[in-house]
């Protein structure tokens, strides 16, 4: 039994218009996505802007209505109407500035999930919150402060404290560091790794920064226009990308070594021309992505049947 | 006569900074006013007169005597059309008008003869058929005006025609082009004091228009014609009308070249007079008089108004099926001593002096002095005397049993009298307040219905419907030319809002229109008795009589207040002594 | 130097906050040559944009002191009219946010055309349109005729950024300032835009100031790099030196905090970038973020030293700095 | 633990609450501060003094004191019923303020609830609710209120306010709804949702407080408008009887040209008072607005 | 474009329908009818009752409503009981007057608001701006009716610069030059006093809009292109700031309707506002109904117009 299994997930948003504001079209934000995540591992979800990463994450946690498909968490379906948010699945948001209500004190922020699910006395609650703060490395006098008194990295830690308050098993981290400066990013990424070990957490790590995903993930799924183009271990994706889109993505990452720059540029141009040349080999007539096919046991790519 | 008089009327004017206390305390009397504008100086040939129609609403523009309903329209019409019959100062018909009449009391007929030189503005002669046509229109089932009333129903065959059972009115007979004879079912003295419909309608113009469409036809609204001294030249609907003289007017060619009539808001009337924008107006707000009494460029003329204000006591109900009033002996106000005490409790003399600077004054009987031959001022009506009021109430058993300063009713129960009064004039509110306070001073608890003044229509709706919430009310009647009060106080009069009736009253009212009453002295005596009866019984008590005041520019000659009947001055004689109006210094 | 295009000398740009002036750019000196990309890196709030805006004369109410010499002409205090002749022509800028930098009510043709019109008043309408289409082709926008008629909201982010670039290069500028031109874009598009800028430099020998906080971009693009911290340049060197032998603690920390091959833990710089009002104005500004270094390690008035030819470093603390392994991680409360 | 709390509360470096920020901004802006103090004084004075004033006595008609200019006895003279204008001014101000405040509160409550519900449910419910708002918004407000006032036979301050409220709540409802919709999509609301907080709780305990400054500002500005509206209606004669004077009643007397020209003491004080009141409320409102918009904050 | 207009019209329909039901029911609830005002001792009450019957005043409300809607669709709004003429004709005259008043007011409003708003926004926090802001504060704090009353008194009575009532001097031939001049003269003062007060909102709105736009990034872009200040203002700031005013127009019209009640009453200007006030006191409910209905429809159309204008000038919502 897989820890989290997403089966053929579809999330469509209606586009309203016409005379009576009827649904005239749909944005297929996520259109048939399947993957599984193993416990204790980090699954990276990459793709360009608008490819449906966030929507996938939000659908799993129940913030977006699922149009079709299933999300099975520890053998239990989270699909359909019972989109009740599970204690076991929590989320870390992208922007630590806007994801904390500026009018609430840290105590109230962190205690919020506790108050929703656990009936604790004031004293117990306070103790728990202080424990959580310790865990995320904030001093206990922080509880009376307001979010704006913290730096971005510290805020993100408050966000994490909230997310782990209910001792979840799966955390969906939607671009947890993209709003942060490089120096602060490191802080948060390190902490996420530490806490993963400590609490045996599983991450669904969403980002468009391949470097970070590579750093964090065990497995990676590449999304394009609401579908997966490729899925595999980090090594497979970076060392032997199969789909042209993946190749292009990998090639586009600027290398930190200035000496390799002409090499990089060369590679990029090559991939680019290949992309142009063989576009129709990788996408069907309408420009849609094919279904995933196994390349190896762990490696899947959306290649046409013929090979 | 139209009677939608406001109960309150207007603010009395007051001291401005310069005039100080003097203007405030100044009390005027209608006796000091001339009725006719006399003027030295030579009248010039022609000239245009500017007439102000004082109204805060636009005139409605139903410009035909047979259809109009509001006073502003009547003011407009009277410049270009007129009654075929003239009356004297007591509103009895004379033979000085465009038509003469010949009464045959035995046969219950009157024969009318229109003078030969009486023509419509378009040159067509005014004929007997035109007059008959007016009757036919008003009596017509499709007629949408409000004129069809007792003037008509007493004509022989009118009912049948009105109900569509006859094509013609059998009682109206055209003898020749200029002669018409009307036969009446009943023949009363009232008939001869302005009880005849005396306005013809140009049949040659209206004959093809369905009766239902007449009132909105362009012939009424846009280019109306009449037989009066001036002709309509142009109309700005609701705002102004210009007239030019009718050279063919039967009494003679008018002096003026024309008249410009325009509506002016009561708020601006003083300014308009001062700068000569208007020479005279149809009515001047009395409250603005004291400050402007010595406006240098006008002369104020005045007259007693055909109206009185009164307090009415609800004494019964209206039985619509039977068409008569049913007095209720158990009504809250049924005790005449209570009513008399309430009359004694109020100081109408002070009200007249303080609120109206003497331009309204204490009233005594229900026939106002505008009918000098009938108004009996020898009758002693109750006057302000709170002690007497207290005495009366004590004696009648309205005592303050619980010591709260408020009298209880005879059984010792709480007595609250509900008082309805209508909004309208500027003084309406303080006046109503004053009465309530005055009654409270003699221990009567009177409360304003709903805590506020009633808007005109609501007020009459509720009074008319005998709303049980109303015990007393303040109203005003404008009285017709005919002195007969049966329309207001008769047993079968719907307008008898107090729902008072008594045998004695019935008898006197009957007597007033009896055969005998054709004798003037007898009729005077009857109505004198009736006035006295009303002072005894007090279904209502009159509070104040009123004056009309009209400012007239110094250049204007030959003006009488509203061209009052019987003074022998007519509109065609109006003249001015200079081209431009005199302006104030 | 003949091909020095821009020389900034002791530039101070201060903003007024509550009746006090605070320098966001503090004593910055640098030069840009023709056909050269000078990259400016630094954390958010380090004064990169403030510097760029100062050069362009785009600050509204800032106090600017020092000298900005563009082809020997001092731009500081230059009358608006003269400045306007330069801006958009010889001197131009690419803005960071493609979503807001275009007028939503003007079509693309007019927006690009405006720059041309302003500097080539005589050009006929037709010629202008030709040039606009030319530019759109140059920045790689397909179907330029059609795009001309469109409005910004009808374009994707990448397209808009290209339009902004087209505006900036419309008059073949000699100096191009690109303020984080790709931050808002996806990597694939970023790569295209960077290539585009590179091509520009090569074809027109433009001097370019490239502002970014992405070290990868720096490594790909720059000839020389200036590292800014808290309004000051803390290190300035050519790109290879900087990536191979960085000296200033800040530079070194930055390079270490980027995920890299085989790295397990990322390096964390303690503390936060102080806000403008709370900048330490005395001594080494980076001192409080490396508290384990003794105060004596810092200079009292840190200056930019030329430690090797064309390699400048501020403060002497770099000599004492080494990565304290035990302090790595994130377990530091708020200081 | 006790020690901890003590230590924690010892460092009560709270984020300034909305009210505190507002107060700070107010204190900084001299004009607004003066306006605020003035308003406070007027309110206290008017409500305080009217406790001691006998309304019945003031509105009692006195035939012998009609149209007195200001004297020692009648500070602002008397009107055409011989009634003390000063007393009427006090009572009138109280009534106008009461109506203004009542209408503002009621529109505020209805508008906020309506807006929140509409924004909270979204979708079809929101669509329908907003169509209703749109409909109310395009009604010729003044005319309809006048018609209603003509229909209702008897009204007191409360029902009068209710009638005004029925046609005035939409502005704030729309505002709150659009803000609520925006807030609802913000990360912090989404975050709370993902933490299992029910949506209505997010709305009321998180979104609403975040909108509080906006609500306060809007209501302050509305207060001025409502006072103006009430006096306008009274001026047109669709207010209260003279025995329940409002500022508009006194102003209405000025429609009589004699009063307008010669008896300034009846209407000028009311006009000035209305002017100063509205100006003050406005000043305070604008200062609060600046406070709530950090971009415009002065310090 | 057409699709959009049609769509907007579809949304408008139920609004109009709802409006008609509302105003009709309102009129029905009014105590009394036109005939209850005809209190004349000489008139037979039975005749009045017969009139009521004939005019359908005794039918149940829905019958009256359907009748009324039916004929309204044929352009027949019924008969004014008071004026004895078709309401359509009655309104026709007044509507023209109010229309011109509204047009004059709108022109004056924008004539005042746009320059003031621009100056105030462009030079914000200077003395000029403070003066203009001062004016907006004063304008806000001065109720329209006080201002109109005082201006009538000062400019009408004391200085006699303007006529004090009516819409045109009597006796002039419609269409002639003096007639038009007189019309203008009569509406100038009411329009001006309304404009001076109501414009303050627009001034303020424009001011803050300009200040907002000034801080937008694309303005910096424009400056970076080397555009001189004047061009930046005219081409970029003004255009973008004036655009939202189009959306304002609709509500401006709704606001004007309220204003006309005061102004027309005070200046005795025979327009819809005065007609409304007259009719409500006279219980001429077919007129009240029609006036409210008509002005409601005008408001609806005003908003519609705004939307259409906006959709034409704003490419972001322009319909393909
Ligand atoms: N609530 C919504 N209503 C309508 N469309 C939506 C909604 N949320 C997302 N979309 C659309 O769905 C698509 C996928 O969006 P999503 O946010 O999942 O992308 P993403 O990969 O997370 O992109 P980014 O990297 O920019 O965060 C986009 O086209 C977006 O416009
Ligand atoms: N107009 C201004 N008024 C006041 N302070 C300002 C202004 N513009 C910038 N600052 C401040 O100056 C400092 C430098 O800002 P700047 O925008 O140059 O940073 P940056 O390096 O470009 O950062 P980022 O990477 O976020 O764009 C910051 O602290 C900023 O808050
Ligand atoms: Mg996303
Ligand atoms: Mg920047």
Tab-separated table of N, CA, C and O and ligand atoms in Angstrom, chain C residues 15-17 24 42-51 59 96 179-180 213 275-276, ligand 2:
chain	number	residue	atom	x	y	z
C	15	UNK	N	17.164	58.342	1.046
C	15	UNK	CA	15.707	58.540	1.076
C	15	UNK	C	15.311	59.212	2.366
C	15	UNK	O	15.902	58.975	3.411
C	16	UNK	N	14.288	59.985	2.260
C	16	UNK	CA	13.831	60.698	3.443
C	16	UNK	C	12.770	59.852	4.135
C	16	UNK	O	11.763	59.487	3.546
C	17	UNK	N	13.016	59.517	5.369
C	17	UNK	CA	12.039	58.785	6.170
C	17	UNK	C	11.913	59.516	7.496
C	17	UNK	O	12.918	59.695	8.203
C	24	UNK	N	20.561	54.695	0.906
C	24	UNK	CA	20.309	53.344	0.422
C	24	UNK	C	21.464	52.905	-0.456
C	24	UNK	O	21.748	51.728	-0.589
C	42	UNK	N	23.293	40.872	-4.876
C	42	UNK	CA	23.092	41.218	-3.474
C	42	UNK	C	21.695	40.812	-3.055
C	42	UNK	O	20.826	40.564	-3.899
C	43	UNK	N	21.527	40.751	-1.754
C	43	UNK	CA	20.219	40.365	-1.256
C	43	UNK	C	19.200	41.457	-1.529
C	43	UNK	O	19.556	42.590	-1.833
C	44	UNK	N	17.965	41.107	-1.316
C	44	UNK	CA	16.908	42.080	-1.466
C	44	UNK	C	17.157	43.251	-0.514
C	44	UNK	O	17.530	43.056	0.640
C	45	UNK	N	16.993	44.444	-1.013
C	45	UNK	CA	17.149	45.622	-0.159
C	45	UNK	C	18.576	46.100	-0.032
C	45	UNK	O	18.859	46.994	0.742
C	46	UNK	N	19.459	45.529	-0.819
C	46	UNK	CA	20.843	45.956	-0.659
C	46	UNK	C	21.139	47.224	-1.454
C	46	UNK	O	22.244	47.742	-1.401
C	47	UNK	N	20.196	47.706	-2.190
C	47	UNK	CA	20.375	48.990	-2.866
C	47	UNK	C	20.667	48.882	-4.348
C	47	UNK	O	21.060	49.852	-4.980
C	48	UNK	N	20.419	47.721	-4.921
C	48	UNK	CA	20.720	47.523	-6.330
C	48	UNK	C	19.836	48.413	-7.209
C	48	UNK	O	20.315	49.158	-8.055
C	49	UNK	N	18.547	48.318	-6.963
C	49	UNK	CA	17.639	49.113	-7.780
C	49	UNK	C	17.851	50.600	-7.527
C	49	UNK	O	17.786	51.413	-8.448
C	50	UNK	N	18.110	50.940	-6.277
C	50	UNK	CA	18.318	52.339	-5.951
C	50	UNK	C	19.479	52.900	-6.764
C	50	UNK	O	19.427	54.024	-7.253
C	51	UNK	N	20.497	52.097	-6.906
C	51	UNK	CA	21.646	52.523	-7.696
C	51	UNK	C	21.245	52.714	-9.156
C	51	UNK	O	21.554	53.731	-9.772
C	59	UNK	N	14.727	58.684	-9.690
C	59	UNK	CA	14.231	58.869	-8.329
C	59	UNK	C	13.450	60.160	-8.234
C	59	UNK	O	13.837	61.172	-8.795
C	96	UNK	N	12.111	45.296	-13.870
C	96	UNK	CA	12.006	43.995	-13.230
C	96	UNK	C	10.671	43.301	-13.465
C	96	UNK	O	10.596	42.122	-13.753
C	179	UNK	N	17.464	45.583	-14.699
C	179	UNK	CA	17.217	45.354	-13.278
C	179	UNK	C	16.395	44.084	-13.102
C	179	UNK	O	15.196	44.062	-13.307
C	180	UNK	N	17.067	43.031	-12.723
C	180	UNK	CA	16.443	41.728	-12.538
C	180	UNK	C	15.484	41.409	-13.687
C	180	UNK	O	14.294	41.229	-13.482
C	213	UNK	N	19.847	38.714	-8.259
C	213	UNK	CA	20.333	38.068	-7.048
C	213	UNK	C	20.576	36.578	-7.288
C	213	UNK	O	20.786	35.819	-6.376
C	275	UNK	N	16.846	46.742	7.861
C	275	UNK	CA	16.124	47.681	7.012
C	275	UNK	C	16.888	48.999	6.949
C	275	UNK	O	17.803	49.240	7.742
C	276	UNK	N	16.508	49.813	6.031
C	276	UNK	CA	17.248	51.030	5.719
C	276	UNK	C	17.497	51.876	6.965
C	276	UNK	O	18.602	52.365	7.191
F	2	LIG	N1	11.597	55.501	-2.571
F	2	LIG	C1	12.137	54.964	-1.456
F	2	LIG	N2	11.919	55.545	-0.246
F	2	LIG	C2	12.436	55.016	0.857
F	2	LIG	N3	13.199	53.925	0.895
F	2	LIG	C3	13.444	53.306	-0.278
F	2	LIG	C4	12.918	53.787	-1.498
F	2	LIG	N4	13.331	52.966	-2.487
F	2	LIG	C5	14.072	52.001	-1.900
F	2	LIG	N5	14.161	52.214	-0.571
F	2	LIG	C6	14.894	51.419	0.400
F	2	LIG	O1	16.220	51.401	-0.012
F	2	LIG	C7	16.789	50.128	0.201
F	2	LIG	C8	17.355	49.613	-1.097
F	2	LIG	O2	16.288	49.319	-1.977
F	2	LIG	P1	16.476	48.712	-3.434
F	2	LIG	O3	15.147	48.696	-4.091
F	2	LIG	O4	17.549	49.412	-4.121
F	2	LIG	O5	16.889	47.230	-3.112
F	2	LIG	P2	17.258	46.085	-4.156
F	2	LIG	O6	18.605	45.721	-3.891
F	2	LIG	O7	16.884	46.507	-5.509
F	2	LIG	O8	16.299	44.914	-3.649
F	2	LIG	P3	15.410	43.900	-4.510
F	2	LIG	O9	16.282	42.770	-4.855
F	2	LIG	O10	14.348	43.509	-3.565
F	2	LIG	O11	14.909	44.631	-5.704
F	2	LIG	C9	15.743	49.240	0.758
F	2	LIG	O12	15.905	49.164	2.148
F	2	LIG	C10	14.460	49.973	0.418
F	2	LIG	O13	13.539	49.755	1.429
